[in-house]
Tab-separated table of C-alpha atoms in Angstrom:
chain	number	residue	atom	x	y	z
A	1130	MET	CA	93.018	102.626	96.927
A	1131	PRO	CA	92.445	103.563	93.811
A	1132	GLU	CA	94.176	106.940	92.517
A	1133	LEU	CA	92.173	110.064	91.573
A	1134	PRO	CA	92.778	109.547	88.593
A	1135	GLU	CA	91.580	105.994	88.496
A	1136	VAL	CA	88.837	107.323	89.676
A	1137	GLU	CA	88.372	109.953	86.787
A	1138	ILE	CA	88.587	106.784	84.285
A	1139	LEU	CA	86.091	105.028	86.039
A	1140	VAL	CA	83.567	108.075	85.874
A	1141	ARG	CA	84.084	108.081	82.392
A	1142	GLN	CA	83.363	105.211	81.864
A	1143	LEU	CA	80.089	105.115	83.241
A	1144	ASN	CA	79.459	108.361	81.991
A	1145	LYS	CA	78.904	105.884	78.338
A	1146	LEU	CA	77.207	103.393	79.289
A	1147	LEU	CA	74.499	104.577	82.562
A	1148	PRO	CA	72.897	107.486	81.181
A	1149	ASP	CA	69.339	106.966	80.423
A	1150	ARG	CA	69.869	103.967	81.918
A	1151	LYS	CA	65.851	102.831	84.333
A	1152	VAL	CA	66.268	100.686	87.792
A	1153	HIS	CA	63.758	97.781	87.975
A	1154	GLY	CA	64.943	96.894	91.890
A	1155	VAL	CA	68.032	97.166	94.138
A	1156	ASN	CA	69.511	94.492	95.978
A	1157	VAL	CA	71.847	94.971	99.509
A	1158	ARG	CA	73.517	91.652	99.248
A	1159	ARG	CA	75.976	93.807	102.583
A	1160	ARG	CA	74.043	96.406	104.846
A	1161	ARG	CA	77.701	97.510	105.692
A	1162	VAL	CA	78.063	99.327	103.395
A	1163	LEU	CA	75.185	101.398	102.973
A	1164	ALA	CA	75.327	104.614	105.193
A	1165	ALA	CA	72.852	106.833	106.699
A	1166	THR	CA	70.180	104.804	105.063
A	1167	SER	CA	68.321	101.224	104.961
A	1168	PRO	CA	68.340	98.358	102.400
A	1169	GLN	CA	64.278	98.763	101.688
A	1170	LYS	CA	64.260	102.816	101.871
A	1171	LEU	CA	67.355	102.492	99.584
A	1172	ALA	CA	65.474	100.212	97.041
A	1173	ALA	CA	61.817	101.950	97.203
A	1174	VAL	CA	64.084	105.316	96.357
A	1175	LEU	CA	65.579	104.303	93.334
A	1176	LYS	CA	63.246	101.917	92.343
A	1177	GLY	CA	61.825	103.883	88.811
A	1178	GLY	CA	64.043	106.022	88.757
A	1179	THR	CA	66.674	106.986	86.027
A	1180	PHE	CA	70.079	107.506	85.408
A	1181	VAL	CA	70.925	110.870	83.870
A	1182	GLY	CA	74.574	110.938	84.234
A	1183	VAL	CA	77.896	110.323	86.565
A	1184	ARG	CA	80.360	112.568	87.880
A	1185	ARG	CA	83.231	112.834	90.422
A	1186	ARG	CA	84.044	115.153	93.470
A	1187	GLY	CA	87.360	114.177	95.174
A	1188	LYS	CA	87.430	109.641	95.147
A	1189	PHE	CA	83.810	109.928	95.381
A	1190	LEU	CA	81.637	108.897	92.637
A	1191	LEU	CA	78.204	110.694	92.396
A	1192	PHE	CA	75.254	109.386	90.339
A	1193	ASP	CA	72.830	111.644	88.981
A	1194	LEU	CA	69.103	110.532	88.934
A	1195	LEU	CA	66.350	111.578	88.147
A	1196	ASP	CA	63.048	109.028	89.941
A	1197	HIS	CA	59.954	108.110	89.090
A	1198	THR	CA	58.323	111.904	90.053
A	1199	ALA	CA	61.160	113.497	87.729
A	1200	THR	CA	62.818	114.974	91.302
A	1201	PRO	CA	66.321	114.817	91.187
A	1202	LEU	CA	68.641	112.152	92.898
A	1203	LEU	CA	72.058	112.387	93.910
A	1204	LEU	CA	74.059	107.939	95.221
A	1205	LEU	CA	76.884	108.640	96.735
A	1206	GLY	CA	79.652	105.879	95.712
A	1207	HIS	CA	83.321	104.960	96.931
A	1208	LEU	CA	85.142	102.209	96.252
A	1209	GLY	CA	87.140	102.071	99.032
A	1210	MET	CA	90.394	99.673	99.176
A	1211	THR	CA	89.339	97.045	97.076
A	1212	GLY	CA	85.517	98.183	94.856
A	1213	ARG	CA	85.164	98.145	91.347
A	1214	MET	CA	81.213	98.993	89.531
A	1215	TYR	CA	80.531	97.779	86.916
A	1216	LEU	CA	77.931	97.000	84.670
A	1217	SER	CA	76.860	92.502	83.885
A	1218	PRO	CA	74.841	90.854	81.819
A	1219	ARG	CA	71.680	90.178	84.313
A	1220	ASP	CA	71.398	86.315	83.901
A	1221	THR	CA	75.332	86.061	84.548
A	1222	PRO	CA	76.203	84.357	87.960
A	1223	LEU	CA	76.532	87.751	90.334
A	1224	PRO	CA	80.175	87.392	92.402
A	1225	LYS	CA	81.046	86.258	95.607
A	1226	HIS	CA	81.690	89.795	96.516
A	1227	ALA	CA	79.141	91.495	94.850
A	1228	ALA	CA	77.816	94.127	97.803
A	1229	VAL	CA	74.598	96.098	96.142
A	1230	VAL	CA	73.703	95.234	92.455
A	1231	ILE	CA	71.483	97.435	90.511
A	1232	HIS	CA	69.032	96.070	88.409
A	1233	LEU	CA	68.360	97.642	85.457
A	1234	GLY	CA	66.969	95.086	82.673
A	1235	CYS	CA	69.217	92.895	80.840
A	1236	GLU	CA	72.225	94.280	82.865
A	1237	ASN	CA	73.158	94.528	86.473
A	1238	PHE	CA	74.908	97.049	87.681
A	1239	ILE	CA	77.374	95.732	90.048
A	1240	PHE	CA	78.994	97.655	93.344
A	1241	GLU	CA	82.002	94.540	94.800
A	1242	ASP	CA	84.671	95.093	97.525
A	1243	THR	CA	86.338	91.959	98.162
A	1244	ARG	CA	88.417	93.699	101.283
A	1245	TYR	CA	85.706	93.599	104.345
A	1246	LEU	CA	86.047	92.106	107.907
A	1247	GLY	CA	83.135	90.747	109.310
A	1248	ASN	CA	79.300	90.276	107.328
């Protein structure tokens, strides 16, 4: 499991890359990574939103966004045991274990986790 310094480094990296990026769509490839919402609702809420910043609370990543009406949104993320979050060019094939892909125009923001049980 990533330790706090690794999570802090990721937050700092993503805070340089994500602000002002607009969400064009969301593809949930593994529904089990979503806690209390459906893939359809996540996609509907995030589409048209804009990333404002990234921060951390313990090992949780807090993504601040504004929706299409400028209403603040908070997206909560956690790396789990083997998770990764990164940007990748849109035309790059998605990795086998990509759980959630947020389309940002010419790039995708990918949450990938190789360790999971079942679907």
